XYZ file of N, CA and C in Angstrom:
678
model
N 15.286 9.590 0.780
C 14.292 10.073 -0.152
C 14.355 9.373 -1.539
N 13.122 9.006 -2.083
C 13.096 8.301 -3.300
C 13.809 9.065 -4.382
N 13.743 10.413 -4.368
C 14.447 11.224 -5.361
C 15.923 11.073 -5.393
N 16.438 10.521 -4.322
C 17.906 10.260 -4.335
C 18.279 8.819 -4.536
N 17.345 8.026 -4.946
C 17.543 6.540 -5.050
C 17.454 6.126 -6.563
N 17.613 7.005 -7.468
C 17.461 6.647 -8.858
C 18.577 5.579 -9.347
N 19.725 5.680 -8.775
C 20.697 4.653 -9.281
C 20.328 3.253 -8.856
N 19.813 3.139 -7.556
C 19.360 1.778 -7.092
C 18.244 1.238 -7.878
N 17.281 2.101 -8.287
C 16.149 1.675 -9.127
C 16.652 1.287 -10.462
N 17.533 2.126 -11.038
C 18.039 1.817 -12.410
C 18.702 0.451 -12.391
N 19.602 0.166 -11.391
C 20.165 -1.084 -11.323
C 19.264 -2.254 -11.269
N 18.167 -2.121 -10.515
C 17.132 -3.139 -10.465
C 16.513 -3.343 -11.812
N 16.121 -2.190 -12.472
C 15.567 -2.354 -13.760
C 16.459 -2.936 -14.740
N 17.762 -2.628 -14.685
C 18.779 -3.178 -15.617
C 18.854 -4.782 -15.449
N 18.762 -5.242 -14.171
C 18.704 -6.727 -13.906
C 17.520 -7.292 -14.608
N 16.425 -6.654 -14.505
C 15.227 -7.272 -15.101
C 15.261 -7.227 -16.644
N 15.919 -6.151 -17.162
C 16.022 -6.063 -18.644
C 16.912 -7.097 -19.116
N 18.088 -7.389 -18.462
C 19.022 -8.376 -18.841
C 18.448 -9.731 -18.907
N 17.431 -9.987 -18.125
C 16.823 -11.334 -18.080
C 15.529 -11.349 -18.899
N 15.282 -10.299 -19.730
C 14.135 -10.288 -20.575
C 12.803 -10.154 -19.889
N 12.825 -9.538 -18.674
C 11.488 -9.453 -17.949
C 10.921 -8.025 -18.076
N 11.399 -7.215 -18.935
C 10.806 -5.876 -19.082
C 10.715 -5.535 -20.650
N 9.978 -4.570 -20.932
C 9.875 -4.142 -22.297
C 9.453 -2.625 -22.249
N 9.878 -1.896 -23.322
C 9.443 -0.510 -23.533
C 8.001 -0.469 -24.086
N 7.322 0.506 -23.602
C 5.908 0.544 -24.028
C 5.543 2.112 -24.330
N 5.008 2.366 -25.495
C 4.693 3.640 -25.916
C 3.168 3.857 -25.944
N 2.455 2.973 -25.359
C 0.934 3.049 -25.390
C 0.499 4.313 -24.734
N -0.560 4.947 -25.428
C -1.291 6.122 -24.842
C -2.331 5.544 -23.927
N -2.887 6.605 -23.186
C -4.038 6.162 -22.216
C -5.216 5.572 -23.029
N -5.493 6.204 -24.193
C -6.640 5.708 -24.997
C -6.334 4.233 -25.541
N -5.085 3.976 -25.927
C -4.718 2.724 -26.328
C -4.794 1.652 -25.252
N -4.379 2.073 -24.019
C -4.554 1.226 -22.848
C -6.019 0.835 -22.582
N -6.756 1.885 -22.609
C -8.203 1.798 -22.246
C -8.938 0.803 -23.243
N -8.460 0.836 -24.467
C -9.099 -0.006 -25.501
C -8.766 -1.524 -25.259
N -7.721 -1.738 -24.428
C -7.462 -3.206 -24.111
C -8.197 -3.681 -22.844
N -9.086 -2.837 -22.321
C -9.973 -3.378 -21.202
C -9.318 -3.207 -19.958
N -8.257 -2.499 -19.705
C -7.707 -2.246 -18.427
C -6.365 -3.043 -18.120
N -6.322 -4.250 -18.554
C -5.186 -5.072 -18.236
C -4.242 -5.094 -19.402
N -2.964 -4.669 -19.179
C -2.069 -4.473 -20.359
C -1.200 -5.762 -20.482
N -1.263 -6.311 -21.745
C -0.475 -7.445 -21.925
C 0.543 -7.499 -23.125
N 0.545 -6.367 -23.822
C 1.663 -6.079 -24.795
C 1.457 -4.607 -25.262
N 2.611 -4.204 -25.889
C 2.544 -2.853 -26.448
C 1.800 -2.856 -27.739
N 0.687 -2.007 -27.908
C -0.007 -1.911 -29.027
C 0.022 -0.426 -29.634
N 1.019 0.390 -29.200
C 1.112 1.761 -29.622
C 1.238 1.855 -31.183
N 0.524 2.885 -31.720
C 0.585 3.168 -33.095
C 1.941 3.722 -33.557
N 2.511 4.462 -32.668
C 3.878 4.996 -32.883
C 4.699 4.922 -31.627
N 6.052 4.984 -31.811
C 6.915 4.959 -30.679
C 7.206 6.336 -30.111
N 7.231 6.383 -28.835
C 7.516 7.638 -28.195
C 9.034 7.803 -28.009
N 9.475 9.102 -27.945
C 10.996 9.350 -27.713
C 11.380 8.699 -26.433
N 10.574 8.785 -25.439
C 10.805 8.246 -24.160
C 9.762 7.341 -23.711
N 9.770 6.038 -24.098
C 8.631 5.222 -23.616
C 8.674 4.735 -22.127
N 7.581 4.279 -21.668
C 7.548 3.710 -20.302
C 8.242 2.277 -20.313
N 8.571 1.892 -19.169
C 9.145 0.550 -19.022
C 8.181 -0.360 -18.205
N 7.813 -1.444 -18.741
C 6.899 -2.282 -18.062
C 7.539 -3.641 -17.687
N 7.014 -4.292 -16.647
C 7.348 -5.639 -16.283
C 6.506 -6.660 -17.081
N 7.063 -7.667 -17.708
C 6.296 -8.680 -18.424
C 5.665 -9.528 -17.349
N 4.343 -9.701 -17.422
C 3.605 -10.547 -16.434
C 2.935 -11.694 -17.250
N 3.616 -12.895 -17.417
C 3.089 -13.891 -18.220
C 1.910 -14.542 -17.605
N 1.116 -15.346 -18.494
C -0.015 -16.023 -17.914
C 0.482 -17.051 -16.786
N -0.384 -17.133 -15.794
C -0.038 -18.045 -14.719
C 0.674 -17.361 -13.520
N 0.760 -16.063 -13.663
C 1.493 -15.222 -12.582
C 0.545 -14.979 -11.465
N 0.183 -16.002 -10.802
C -0.751 -15.899 -9.622
C 0.111 -15.803 -8.340
N -0.227 -14.849 -7.545
C 0.424 -14.576 -6.190
C -0.569 -14.874 -5.067
N -0.126 -15.646 -4.130
C -0.873 -15.839 -2.867
C 0.002 -15.534 -1.693
N -0.589 -14.888 -0.665
C 0.147 -14.567 0.544
C -0.859 -14.492 1.643
N -0.376 -14.517 2.905
C -1.217 -14.409 4.058
C -1.047 -13.076 4.724
N -1.997 -12.242 4.767
C -2.052 -10.923 5.332
C -2.243 -11.075 6.834
N -1.575 -10.226 7.677
C -1.657 -10.319 9.083
C -3.093 -10.082 9.636
N -3.898 -9.354 8.889
C -5.319 -9.000 9.296
C -6.348 -9.749 8.420
N -6.188 -9.687 7.153
C -7.242 -10.208 6.281
C -7.009 -11.692 5.805
N -5.963 -12.287 6.347
C -5.887 -13.718 6.095
C -5.322 -14.005 4.659
N -5.725 -15.094 4.092
C -5.180 -15.536 2.751
C -5.767 -14.568 1.682
N -4.753 -14.039 0.815
C -5.087 -13.083 -0.292
C -4.521 -13.826 -1.508
N -5.239 -13.861 -2.643
C -4.713 -14.336 -3.829
C -5.062 -13.365 -4.996
N -4.190 -13.287 -5.996
C -4.509 -12.452 -7.141
C -3.772 -12.962 -8.344
N -4.400 -13.061 -9.429
C -3.890 -13.426 -10.732
C -3.378 -12.050 -11.300
N -2.105 -11.815 -11.153
C -1.609 -10.561 -11.599
C -1.704 -10.332 -13.096
N -1.534 -11.485 -13.854
C -1.645 -11.362 -15.356
C -2.995 -10.986 -15.756
N -3.959 -11.666 -15.192
C -5.400 -11.373 -15.620
C -6.004 -10.066 -15.003
N -5.593 -9.735 -13.802
C -6.266 -8.552 -13.149
C -5.523 -7.322 -13.392
N -4.208 -7.450 -13.499
C -3.370 -6.163 -13.599
C -2.618 -6.122 -15.015
N -2.015 -7.205 -15.402
C -1.289 -7.147 -16.629
C 0.217 -6.678 -16.411
N 0.754 -6.285 -17.559
C 2.122 -5.826 -17.483
C 2.165 -4.444 -16.824
N 2.809 -4.269 -15.739
C 2.681 -2.985 -15.057
C 3.913 -2.093 -15.059
N 3.735 -0.798 -14.965
C 4.840 0.073 -15.163
C 5.825 0.088 -14.081
N 7.107 0.184 -14.488
C 8.271 0.262 -13.570
C 8.923 1.703 -13.666
N 8.961 2.131 -14.833
C 9.413 3.561 -15.135
C 8.496 4.232 -16.063
N 7.940 5.357 -15.628
C 6.966 6.113 -16.370
C 7.554 6.844 -17.624
N 6.751 7.155 -18.469
C 7.109 7.914 -19.691
C 7.761 9.272 -19.362
N 7.406 9.849 -18.154
C 7.881 11.132 -17.826
C 9.302 10.985 -17.128
N 9.808 9.743 -17.017
C 11.133 9.556 -16.387
C 11.027 9.302 -14.871
N 9.891 9.237 -14.314
C 9.719 8.947 -12.844
C 9.608 7.535 -12.630
N 10.292 7.040 -11.575
C 10.166 5.663 -11.108
C 8.856 5.350 -10.432
N 8.288 4.233 -10.861
C 6.915 3.850 -10.329
C 7.070 3.456 -8.794
N 6.037 3.642 -8.127
C 6.011 3.201 -6.800
C 6.305 1.757 -6.510
N 5.739 0.852 -7.322
C 5.978 -0.613 -7.159
C 7.456 -0.916 -7.162
N 8.185 -0.435 -8.071
C 9.599 -0.721 -8.144
C 10.367 -0.121 -6.934
N 10.057 1.168 -6.695
C 10.701 1.893 -5.596
C 10.601 1.273 -4.226
N 9.383 0.903 -3.893
C 9.097 0.355 -2.617
C 9.767 -0.936 -2.472
N 9.825 -1.829 -3.513
C 10.427 -3.079 -3.385
C 11.941 -2.971 -3.198
N 12.609 -2.064 -3.937
C 14.086 -1.879 -3.839
C 14.366 -1.251 -2.497
N 13.652 -0.293 -2.003
C 13.911 0.369 -0.762
C 13.683 -0.537 0.409
N 12.600 -1.334 0.346
C 12.358 -2.228 1.544
C 13.514 -3.309 1.638
N 13.973 -3.784 0.503
C 15.117 -4.715 0.589
C 16.342 -4.067 1.063
N 16.634 -2.866 0.652
C 17.865 -2.184 0.992
C 17.874 -1.929 2.478
N 16.749 -1.604 3.064
C 16.608 -1.414 4.528
C 16.428 -2.623 5.377
N 16.345 -3.763 4.734
C 16.248 -4.994 5.535
C 14.845 -5.100 6.226
N 13.756 -4.567 5.512
C 12.446 -4.584 6.150
C 11.879 -6.005 6.210
N 11.441 -6.455 7.405
C 10.980 -7.734 7.545
C 9.465 -7.763 7.675
N 8.889 -6.709 8.147
C 7.456 -6.542 8.359
C 6.918 -5.223 7.885
N 5.858 -5.295 7.050
C 5.269 -4.064 6.477
C 3.888 -3.943 7.098
N 3.682 -2.836 7.764
C 2.274 -2.499 8.269
C 1.830 -1.193 7.650
N 0.710 -1.258 6.911
C 0.242 -0.059 6.136
C -1.304 -0.223 5.915
N -1.847 0.788 5.255
C -3.183 0.827 5.096
C -3.739 -0.110 4.003
N -5.031 -0.591 4.256
C -5.537 -1.487 3.339
C -5.737 -1.014 1.923
N -5.581 0.315 1.726
C -5.672 0.803 0.328
C -4.483 0.390 -0.512
N -3.444 -0.138 0.070
C -2.336 -0.726 -0.633
C -2.264 -2.303 -0.736
N -3.338 -2.776 -0.228
C -3.491 -4.307 -0.269
C -3.373 -4.787 -1.648
N -4.021 -4.147 -2.621
C -4.127 -4.605 -4.034
C -2.685 -4.520 -4.710
N -1.803 -3.616 -4.127
C -0.469 -3.559 -4.757
C 0.478 -4.630 -4.275
N 0.182 -5.221 -3.207
C 1.054 -6.223 -2.643
C 1.396 -7.419 -3.514
N 0.473 -7.973 -4.275
C 0.927 -9.072 -5.201
C 1.878 -8.595 -6.187
N 1.724 -7.402 -6.818
C 2.616 -6.854 -7.768
C 4.049 -6.744 -7.081
N 4.089 -6.299 -5.882
C 5.430 -6.145 -5.225
C 6.035 -7.531 -4.897
N 5.236 -8.499 -4.485
C 5.719 -9.783 -4.339
C 6.344 -10.445 -5.680
N 5.604 -10.201 -6.727
C 6.097 -10.614 -8.038
C 7.385 -10.038 -8.417
N 7.560 -8.707 -8.162
C 8.783 -8.017 -8.336
C 9.950 -8.571 -7.517
N 9.519 -8.856 -6.112
C 10.544 -9.343 -5.255
C 11.161 -10.638 -5.753
N 10.278 -11.509 -6.255
C 10.708 -12.789 -6.851
C 11.449 -12.605 -8.127
N 11.121 -11.695 -8.955
C 11.856 -11.538 -10.156
C 13.218 -11.007 -9.904
N 13.365 -10.213 -8.814
C 14.710 -9.654 -8.449
C 15.464 -10.541 -7.478
N 14.936 -11.597 -7.012
C 15.583 -12.526 -6.086
C 15.684 -11.881 -4.697
N 14.667 -11.020 -4.308
C 14.698 -10.334 -3.032
C 13.781 -11.012 -2.059
N 13.977 -10.874 -0.760
C 13.063 -11.465 0.274
C 11.691 -10.795 0.254
N 10.711 -11.520 0.669
C 9.368 -11.013 0.908
C 9.037 -10.766 2.265
N 8.757 -9.601 2.699
C 8.342 -9.291 4.119
C 7.039 -9.951 4.540
N 6.663 -9.895 5.726
C 5.375 -10.231 6.236
C 4.532 -8.870 6.139
N 3.303 -9.165 5.599
C 2.416 -7.948 5.410
C 1.208 -7.928 6.294
N 0.857 -6.805 6.815
C -0.270 -6.534 7.642
C -0.885 -5.247 7.156
N -2.220 -5.252 6.771
C -2.866 -4.076 6.178
C -3.954 -3.646 7.175
N -3.753 -2.439 7.691
C -4.736 -1.848 8.663
C -5.993 -1.461 7.889
N -7.163 -1.530 8.680
C -8.438 -1.066 8.114
C -8.390 0.438 7.924
N -9.134 0.862 6.953
C -9.278 2.287 6.654
C -10.395 2.922 7.367
N -10.394 4.215 7.592
C -11.553 4.939 8.137
C -12.237 5.682 6.968
N -13.522 5.271 6.640
C -14.205 5.823 5.429
C -15.209 6.901 5.857
N -15.389 7.797 4.908
C -16.337 8.879 5.060
C -17.679 8.337 4.555
N -18.801 9.213 4.674
C -20.086 8.942 4.177
C -20.128 8.494 2.750
N -19.134 8.995 1.854
C -19.084 8.662 0.480
C -18.341 7.339 0.141
N -17.938 6.628 1.265
C -17.208 5.388 1.048
C -15.719 5.586 0.667
N -15.204 6.825 0.612
C -13.811 7.050 0.410
C -13.092 7.188 1.732
N -11.777 6.833 1.785
C -11.017 7.010 3.007
C -10.840 8.466 3.399
N -10.864 8.721 4.591
C -10.583 10.072 5.094
C -9.167 10.402 4.763
N -8.952 11.482 4.131
C -7.613 11.989 3.775
C -7.638 13.476 3.415
N -6.448 14.023 3.489
C -6.329 15.419 3.143
C -6.757 15.678 1.737
N -6.517 14.737 0.770
C -6.908 14.976 -0.626
C -8.377 14.969 -0.823
N -9.109 14.397 0.144
C -10.605 14.351 0.052
C -11.245 15.374 1.052
N -10.437 16.348 1.465
C -10.883 17.404 2.244
C -11.355 17.058 3.685
N -10.829 15.938 4.239
C -11.064 15.521 5.591
C -10.559 16.580 6.535
N -11.341 16.729 7.611
C -10.839 17.650 8.655
C -9.578 17.216 9.315
N -8.631 18.162 9.580
C -7.420 17.794 10.255
C -7.673 17.463 11.785
N -6.618 16.872 12.410
C -6.691 16.637 13.786
C -6.420 18.024 14.546
N -7.075 18.098 15.715
C -6.879 19.326 16.590
C -5.497 19.208 17.189
N -4.462 19.966 16.682
C -3.105 19.881 17.234
C -3.149 20.297 18.742
N -4.142 21.163 19.120
C -4.042 21.569 20.530
C -4.551 20.535 21.439
N -5.387 19.550 20.962
C -5.929 18.537 21.806
C -6.070 17.215 21.029
N -5.008 16.544 20.718
C -5.156 15.387 19.761
C -5.575 14.086 20.481
N -5.631 14.120 21.909
C -5.914 12.866 22.547
C -7.248 12.326 22.225
N -8.349 12.995 22.086
C -9.575 12.394 21.803
C -9.555 11.690 20.580
N -9.006 12.205 19.444
C -8.858 11.552 18.151
C -7.977 10.301 18.208
N -6.888 10.415 19.048
C -6.030 9.234 19.199
C -6.800 8.032 19.866
N -7.495 8.427 20.887
C -8.282 7.353 21.592
C -9.375 6.731 20.736
N -9.924 7.638 19.887
C -11.041 7.102 18.917
C -10.374 6.160 17.954
N -9.214 6.546 17.398
C -8.494 5.588 16.492
C -8.208 4.397 17.080
N -7.753 4.347 18.318
C -7.392 3.182 19.077
C -8.626 2.339 19.196
N -9.736 2.814 19.501
C -10.964 2.029 19.614
C -11.475 1.522 18.268
N -11.338 2.327 17.208
C -11.699 1.847 15.938
C -10.838 0.709 15.421
N -9.632 0.567 15.921
C -8.742 -0.440 15.608
C -9.021 -1.727 16.442
N -10.108 -1.644 17.168
C -10.514 -2.836 17.901
C -9.747 -3.092 19.270
N -8.999 -2.086 19.661
C -8.165 -2.289 20.843
C -9.028 -1.925 22.087
N -8.556 -2.313 23.299
C -9.226 -2.175 24.452
C -9.050 -0.755 25.022
N -10.039 0.156 25.053
C -9.954 1.569 25.586
C -9.383 1.617 26.871
N -9.624 0.602 27.833
C -9.079 0.666 29.173
C -7.661 0.767 29.225
N -6.960 0.202 28.095
C -5.566 0.068 28.219
C -4.926 1.517 28.197
N -5.691 2.546 27.695
C -5.148 3.823 27.706
C -5.549 4.822 28.819
N -6.293 4.163 29.805
C -6.727 4.958 30.944
C -5.561 5.610 31.735
N -5.759 6.894 32.014
C -4.732 7.551 32.748
C -3.653 8.221 31.893
N -3.624 7.962 30.628
C -2.630 8.540 29.707
C -3.049 10.070 29.482
N -2.449 10.985 29.996
C -2.830 12.321 29.949
C -1.888 13.192 28.962
N -1.050 12.570 28.169
C -0.358 13.184 27.209
C -0.115 12.301 26.000
N 0.252 12.882 24.835
C 0.442 12.108 23.702
C 1.563 11.061 23.990
N 2.618 11.385 24.566
C 3.800 10.539 24.805
C 3.304 9.363 25.663
N 2.590 9.648 26.672
C 2.079 8.605 27.671
C 1.064 7.747 26.925
N 0.176 8.293 26.086
C -0.730 7.434 25.339
C -0.142 6.479 24.389
N 0.947 7.036 23.624
C 1.586 6.211 22.660
C 2.364 5.053 23.346
N 3.014 5.377 24.602
C 3.687 4.426 25.237
C 2.839 3.291 25.761
N 1.578 3.669 26.269
C 0.527 2.747 26.785
C 0.100 1.929 25.542
N -0.159 2.517 24.453
C -0.624 1.798 23.273
C 0.370 0.798 22.855
N 1.655 1.079 22.838
C 2.683 0.292 22.422
C 2.765 -0.980 23.280
N 2.575 -0.848 24.551
C 2.492 -1.950 25.436
C 1.313 -2.885 25.288
N 0.161 -2.221 24.973
C -1.107 -2.991 24.993
C -1.640 -3.440 23.687
N -0.984 -3.000 22.555
C -1.498 -3.259 21.235
C -1.500 -4.819 20.990
N -2.730 -5.241 20.524
C -2.962 -6.670 20.187
C -3.408 -6.843 18.753
N -2.550 -7.225 17.896
C -2.804 -7.455 16.429
C -4.040 -8.325 16.238
N -4.278 -9.218 17.088
C -5.345 -10.233 16.901
C -6.733 -9.518 17.033
N -6.856 -8.334 17.640
C -7.983 -7.587 17.799
C -8.334 -6.703 16.546
N -7.496 -6.537 15.679
C -7.691 -5.601 14.507
C -8.894 -6.177 13.684
N -9.771 -5.238 13.358
C -10.918 -5.629 12.433
C -10.427 -5.886 11.026
N -11.012 -6.928 10.400
C -10.602 -7.235 9.063
C -11.228 -6.386 8.041
N -12.331 -5.586 8.441
C -12.976 -4.753 7.458
C -12.651 -3.317 7.776
N -12.912 -2.392 6.778
C -12.689 -0.962 7.000
C -13.783 -0.478 7.918
N -13.504 0.677 8.556
C -14.420 1.248 9.591
C -14.937 2.487 8.833
N -16.130 2.923 9.351
C -16.856 4.116 8.910
C -17.069 5.193 9.984
N -17.503 6.345 9.575
C -17.738 7.363 10.629
C -18.967 6.938 11.468
N -19.857 6.148 10.849
C -20.936 5.634 11.632
C -20.488 4.716 12.763
N -19.419 3.890 12.419
C -18.768 3.073 13.457
C -18.294 3.987 14.626
N -17.686 5.110 14.270
C -17.070 6.052 15.222
C -18.165 6.550 16.177
N -19.341 6.847 15.576
C -20.497 7.414 16.329
C -20.952 6.424 17.344
N -20.776 5.171 17.091
C -21.295 4.106 17.958
C -20.384 3.824 19.109
N -19.182 4.390 19.096
C -18.188 4.044 20.163
C -18.678 4.914 21.408
N -18.681 4.255 22.512
C -19.048 5.014 23.747
C -18.225 6.230 24.031
N -18.719 7.245 24.571
C -17.942 8.525 24.775
C -16.763 8.215 25.776
N -16.982 7.313 26.611
C -15.830 7.095 27.649
C -14.662 6.438 27.003
N -14.811 5.899 25.747
C -13.695 5.337 24.996
C -12.895 6.455 24.295
N -13.534 7.614 24.188
C -12.805 8.655 23.399
C -12.132 9.642 24.257
N -12.441 9.608 25.610
C -11.847 10.613 26.497
C -11.492 9.865 27.826
N -10.551 10.382 28.504
C -10.121 9.748 29.762
C -11.103 10.297 30.792
């Protein structure tokens, strides 16, 4: 649990502090907004008792990597993001630092996750380099979007899966990921379906763009049920 990893995050932050790569920041939300979104220095009118800790992102901090689905990705972290938070003013460690430290500690070589985290990846690679940690291979899966263009999720009141009969939803997800529906033929249980999917999964078939509920409606019914 990340709540148990504070000492590891503190050690990483201390390494960055010792090399002059971090600074304390007392900027308020309004002060940050006045800078146009990209933070490049602390402009706080007054110092907070417990400021945030940010990574210095100097000009020229451009990151390029190859995603397993979307191909070549590049971001100028200085221009597009700026100096980003490692430790929040409320004392909580930021996701970017936590995931970098935890992935390295677990020896993670390949990261497969949703495309909503694609924009975070350049920041994580920048942190990995600053800490002298290895960079995993990344593959970002397409999202399933609702009519409003937002990803389907519990926080957006998306309907949950039917626990009593999850197979139709799993088959639909398989098809939306561009995989061959016939590969799951005959799988009559969740365990059998997952085993068949594991054998038949082809990363090269993954769509590079997010999918929508309209895409789901276009999938033949025989792809959704055995």
